[in-house]
Coordinates of C-alpha atoms in Angstrom, one line a residue:
M1 CA 0.0 0.0 0.1
R2 CA 3.1 2.3 0.5
D3 CA 4.1 2.1 -2.9
L4 CA 0.7 2.9 -4.4
L5 CA 0.3 6.1 -2.3
L6 CA 4.0 7.0 -3.3
E7 CA 2.6 6.5 -6.6
V8 CA -0.5 8.4 -6.8
L9 CA 1.6 11.4 -4.7
E10 CA 4.2 11.9 -7.6
A11 CA 1.9 11.3 -10.4
N12 CA -0.2 14.0 -9.0
K13 CA 2.5 16.5 -8.7
R14 CA 3.4 15.2 -11.9
I15 CA 0.2 17.0 -13.2
A16 CA 1.6 20.4 -12.4
S17 CA 4.8 20.2 -13.9
A18 CA 3.7 18.6 -16.7
G19 CA 1.4 21.8 -17.5
L20 CA -1.9 19.7 -17.4
A21 CA -3.6 22.0 -14.2
T22 CA -3.8 25.7 -13.2
L23 CA -4.0 25.8 -9.5
T24 CA -5.7 22.6 -8.5
W25 CA -7.5 21.7 -10.8
G26 CA -6.7 17.9 -12.0
N27 CA -6.4 14.6 -10.0
V28 CA -5.0 11.2 -10.0
S29 CA -6.0 8.1 -8.3
G30 CA -4.6 4.7 -8.2
V31 CA -6.4 1.1 -7.1
D32 CA -5.4 -1.7 -5.1
R33 CA -7.7 -4.5 -6.3
G34 CA -6.6 -6.7 -3.7
A35 CA -7.5 -4.5 -0.7
G36 CA -10.7 -3.2 -2.5
V37 CA -9.9 0.4 -2.6
Y38 CA -8.0 3.2 -4.2
V39 CA -6.3 6.4 -3.3
I40 CA -7.1 9.6 -4.4
K41 CA -5.6 13.1 -4.4
P42 CA -7.6 15.2 -1.4
S43 CA -10.0 18.2 -2.8
G44 CA -8.2 21.8 -3.0
V45 CA -4.7 20.9 -1.9
A46 CA -2.0 22.6 -3.9
Y47 CA 0.3 20.2 -6.0
D48 CA 2.9 21.6 -4.2
R49 CA 2.0 21.4 -0.6
L50 CA 0.5 17.5 -1.3
T51 CA 2.0 15.0 1.3
E52 CA 1.8 11.3 1.3
E53 CA -0.5 11.9 4.5
D54 CA -3.1 13.9 2.7
L55 CA -4.1 11.4 0.3
V56 CA -7.3 9.9 0.7
T57 CA -7.9 5.9 0.7
V58 CA -11.8 5.1 -0.7
E59 CA -13.1 2.0 -0.2
I60 CA -14.2 0.9 -4.2
E61 CA -17.8 -1.1 -3.4
S62 CA -19.0 1.9 -1.0
G63 CA -17.1 5.2 -1.8
Q64 CA -16.4 5.3 2.3
V65 CA -13.3 6.8 3.0
V66 CA -11.6 4.5 5.0
G67 CA -7.6 6.2 4.9
G68 CA -6.7 9.9 5.3
R69 CA -7.9 13.1 7.2
L70 CA -9.1 15.1 4.0
K71 CA -11.9 14.6 2.0
P72 CA -11.3 13.3 -1.4
S73 CA -11.2 14.9 -4.7
V74 CA -15.0 16.0 -5.9
D75 CA -14.7 13.9 -8.9
S76 CA -14.0 10.7 -6.7
E77 CA -17.3 9.3 -7.0
T78 CA -16.7 9.4 -11.1
H79 CA -13.1 7.7 -10.5
R80 CA -15.2 5.2 -8.7
L81 CA -17.9 4.6 -11.1
L82 CA -14.9 3.8 -14.0
Y83 CA -13.1 1.2 -11.3
Q84 CA -16.1 -0.6 -10.6
A85 CA -17.1 -0.9 -14.4
F86 CA -13.6 -1.8 -15.5
P87 CA -11.5 -4.3 -13.5
G88 CA -8.5 -3.7 -15.9
I89 CA -8.3 0.1 -14.5
G90 CA -5.3 0.5 -12.2
G91 CA -5.0 4.4 -12.4
I92 CA -7.1 7.5 -13.3
T93 CA -6.4 11.2 -14.3
H94 CA -8.6 14.0 -14.5
T95 CA -7.0 17.5 -16.0
H96 CA -8.6 20.7 -17.2
S97 CA -5.3 20.9 -19.7
T98 CA -6.2 23.4 -22.1
H99 CA -6.4 21.7 -25.6
A100 CA -8.1 18.8 -24.5
V101 CA -10.8 20.8 -22.5
A102 CA -10.9 23.2 -25.5
F103 CA -12.8 19.9 -27.6
A104 CA -15.0 19.1 -24.3
Q105 CA -16.2 22.8 -24.2
A106 CA -16.6 22.5 -28.2
R107 CA -18.6 19.1 -27.4
R108 CA -16.2 17.8 -30.2
N109 CA -14.6 14.6 -30.5
I110 CA -11.0 14.6 -30.8
P111 CA -10.2 13.4 -34.3
V112 CA -7.2 10.8 -35.8
L113 CA -5.6 13.3 -37.8
G114 CA -2.0 11.6 -37.6
T115 CA 0.3 8.9 -36.3
T116 CA 0.9 10.5 -32.8
H117 CA -2.8 10.2 -32.0
A118 CA -2.7 6.5 -33.7
D119 CA 0.1 5.4 -31.7
N120 CA -1.6 5.6 -28.6
F121 CA -5.6 5.6 -29.3
D122 CA -7.6 3.2 -31.6
G123 CA -9.9 5.6 -32.7
P124 CA -11.4 9.6 -32.0
I125 CA -11.4 10.3 -28.2
P126 CA -15.0 10.7 -27.5
V127 CA -16.9 13.5 -26.2
T128 CA -19.8 12.4 -23.5
R129 CA -23.3 13.3 -24.0
D130 CA -24.9 17.0 -21.9
L131 CA -26.1 15.7 -19.0
T132 CA -29.6 16.7 -18.0
P133 CA -30.5 19.3 -15.4
A134 CA -31.8 16.3 -13.1
E135 CA -28.2 14.7 -13.7
C136 CA -26.5 18.1 -12.9
E137 CA -28.9 18.5 -9.7
R138 CA -28.3 14.8 -7.8
D139 CA -25.4 12.5 -8.1
Y140 CA -23.7 14.9 -10.4
E141 CA -19.9 13.0 -10.4
R142 CA -21.8 9.7 -10.4
N143 CA -23.6 10.9 -13.6
T144 CA -20.5 12.1 -15.1
G145 CA -19.4 8.7 -14.8
L146 CA -22.6 7.1 -16.3
A147 CA -22.1 9.1 -19.0
I148 CA -18.3 8.5 -19.5
L149 CA -19.8 5.1 -19.7
D150 CA -22.3 5.8 -22.5
A151 CA -19.6 6.9 -24.7
L152 CA -17.3 3.9 -24.1
D153 CA -19.6 1.7 -25.1
G154 CA -18.2 -1.2 -23.2
D155 CA -14.4 -0.9 -24.4
A156 CA -12.1 1.2 -22.1
S157 CA -8.9 -0.4 -23.7
S158 CA -9.2 0.7 -27.4
V159 CA -9.2 4.5 -26.6
P160 CA -8.3 5.0 -22.8
A161 CA -9.8 8.4 -22.6
V162 CA -12.9 10.5 -22.9
L163 CA -13.9 14.3 -22.8
A164 CA -16.6 15.1 -20.3
A165 CA -18.8 17.4 -22.6
S166 CA -18.2 20.9 -21.3
H167 CA -15.9 19.8 -18.3
G168 CA -12.4 18.0 -19.4
P169 CA -10.7 14.7 -20.2
F170 CA -10.6 11.7 -17.9
T171 CA -7.9 9.1 -18.8
W172 CA -7.1 5.7 -17.5
G173 CA -4.3 3.1 -17.6
A174 CA -3.0 0.1 -16.0
T175 CA -1.4 2.2 -13.2
A176 CA -2.0 5.7 -11.6
T177 CA 1.6 6.9 -13.8
K178 CA 0.4 5.1 -16.9
S179 CA -3.1 7.6 -16.5
L180 CA -1.3 10.1 -16.3
E181 CA 1.0 9.6 -19.2
T182 CA -2.3 8.9 -21.3
A183 CA -3.5 12.5 -19.9
I184 CA 0.0 14.4 -21.5
V185 CA -0.8 12.2 -24.6
C186 CA -4.5 13.2 -25.1
E187 CA -3.4 17.0 -24.3
E188 CA -0.8 17.2 -27.1
V189 CA -2.9 15.4 -29.5
A190 CA -5.7 17.8 -28.8
R191 CA -3.2 20.4 -29.3
M192 CA -1.7 19.0 -32.3
A193 CA -5.6 18.6 -33.7
I194 CA -6.5 22.4 -33.1
H195 CA -3.2 23.4 -35.1
T196 CA -4.1 20.8 -37.9
L197 CA -7.7 21.6 -38.4
A198 CA -6.4 25.6 -38.1
L199 CA -4.7 24.5 -41.4
N200 CA -6.9 22.3 -43.1
P201 CA -10.4 22.0 -41.6
A202 CA -10.9 19.0 -43.9
A203 CA -7.7 17.5 -43.3
E204 CA -8.0 13.4 -43.1
P205 CA -5.1 11.0 -42.9
P206 CA -4.6 7.3 -45.1
E207 CA -6.2 4.7 -43.0
H208 CA -3.9 2.5 -43.9
L209 CA -1.1 4.4 -42.2
I210 CA -3.0 5.0 -38.9
R211 CA -3.9 1.1 -38.8
R212 CA 0.0 0.4 -39.1
H213 CA 0.8 2.9 -36.6
Y214 CA -1.6 1.6 -34.1
T215 CA -0.9 -2.2 -34.6
R216 CA 2.8 -1.8 -34.5
K217 CA 2.4 -0.7 -30.7
H218 CA -0.9 -2.6 -29.7
G219 CA -2.2 -6.0 -30.1
P220 CA -0.4 -9.5 -31.1
D221 CA 1.5 -8.2 -34.0
S222 CA 3.1 -5.1 -32.2
Y223 CA 6.6 -5.2 -32.1
Y224 CA 7.6 -1.3 -30.5
G225 CA 9.9 -1.2 -27.5
N226 CA 12.2 -3.4 -26.3
F227 CA 11.6 -6.2 -23.7
S228 CA 14.4 -7.7 -21.6
E229 CA 14.2 -11.7 -21.5
A230 CA 14.3 -14.0 -17.8
G231 CA 17.5 -15.4 -17.3

């Protein structure tokens, strides 16, 4: 558990250093499936003041705080719903990074416009539907999570990111660190997309090039990277 606390602490601090948040506009969580809990940033605490003791541990099943002295992030219920829905998720990041938020506020998917996007996501990064007045009035954070589930349609692995409409990106991965890295990539491909669309609103890459880039890094025929062998 100590290792998870330290990883979540470091990932939250990296939100600011990666340029993904202003003030306290973002949070990272990481899960311990064996213990049935996740660790998340506390609400409203500045990244440069954040300590291991400030982190909050929450039970996945009940949402009850079982560790820490502070309140969890206000987005905690969204994280919890995603952990419940997708057992393969090990960490979640939510930010208000500028370019990804621009797409969220435009209520527009981030399109696949080149190989950088295709290296990381098997398709556009989707934006959720708008929440209804009733969904905003009651259980807002849970309803945000439900809208994310609707956008994913049961698949959280092909495109490990969603834009909450008029809000911002939620990203995930096998660990808290991986979820943060996905958030960094999400912001960068959003930035690239905005510049690309400004130059050519009709930009559309060849599908065969996009497939080559995704499959060389993902799936049974991937060959990107180096892996050490035991022995």
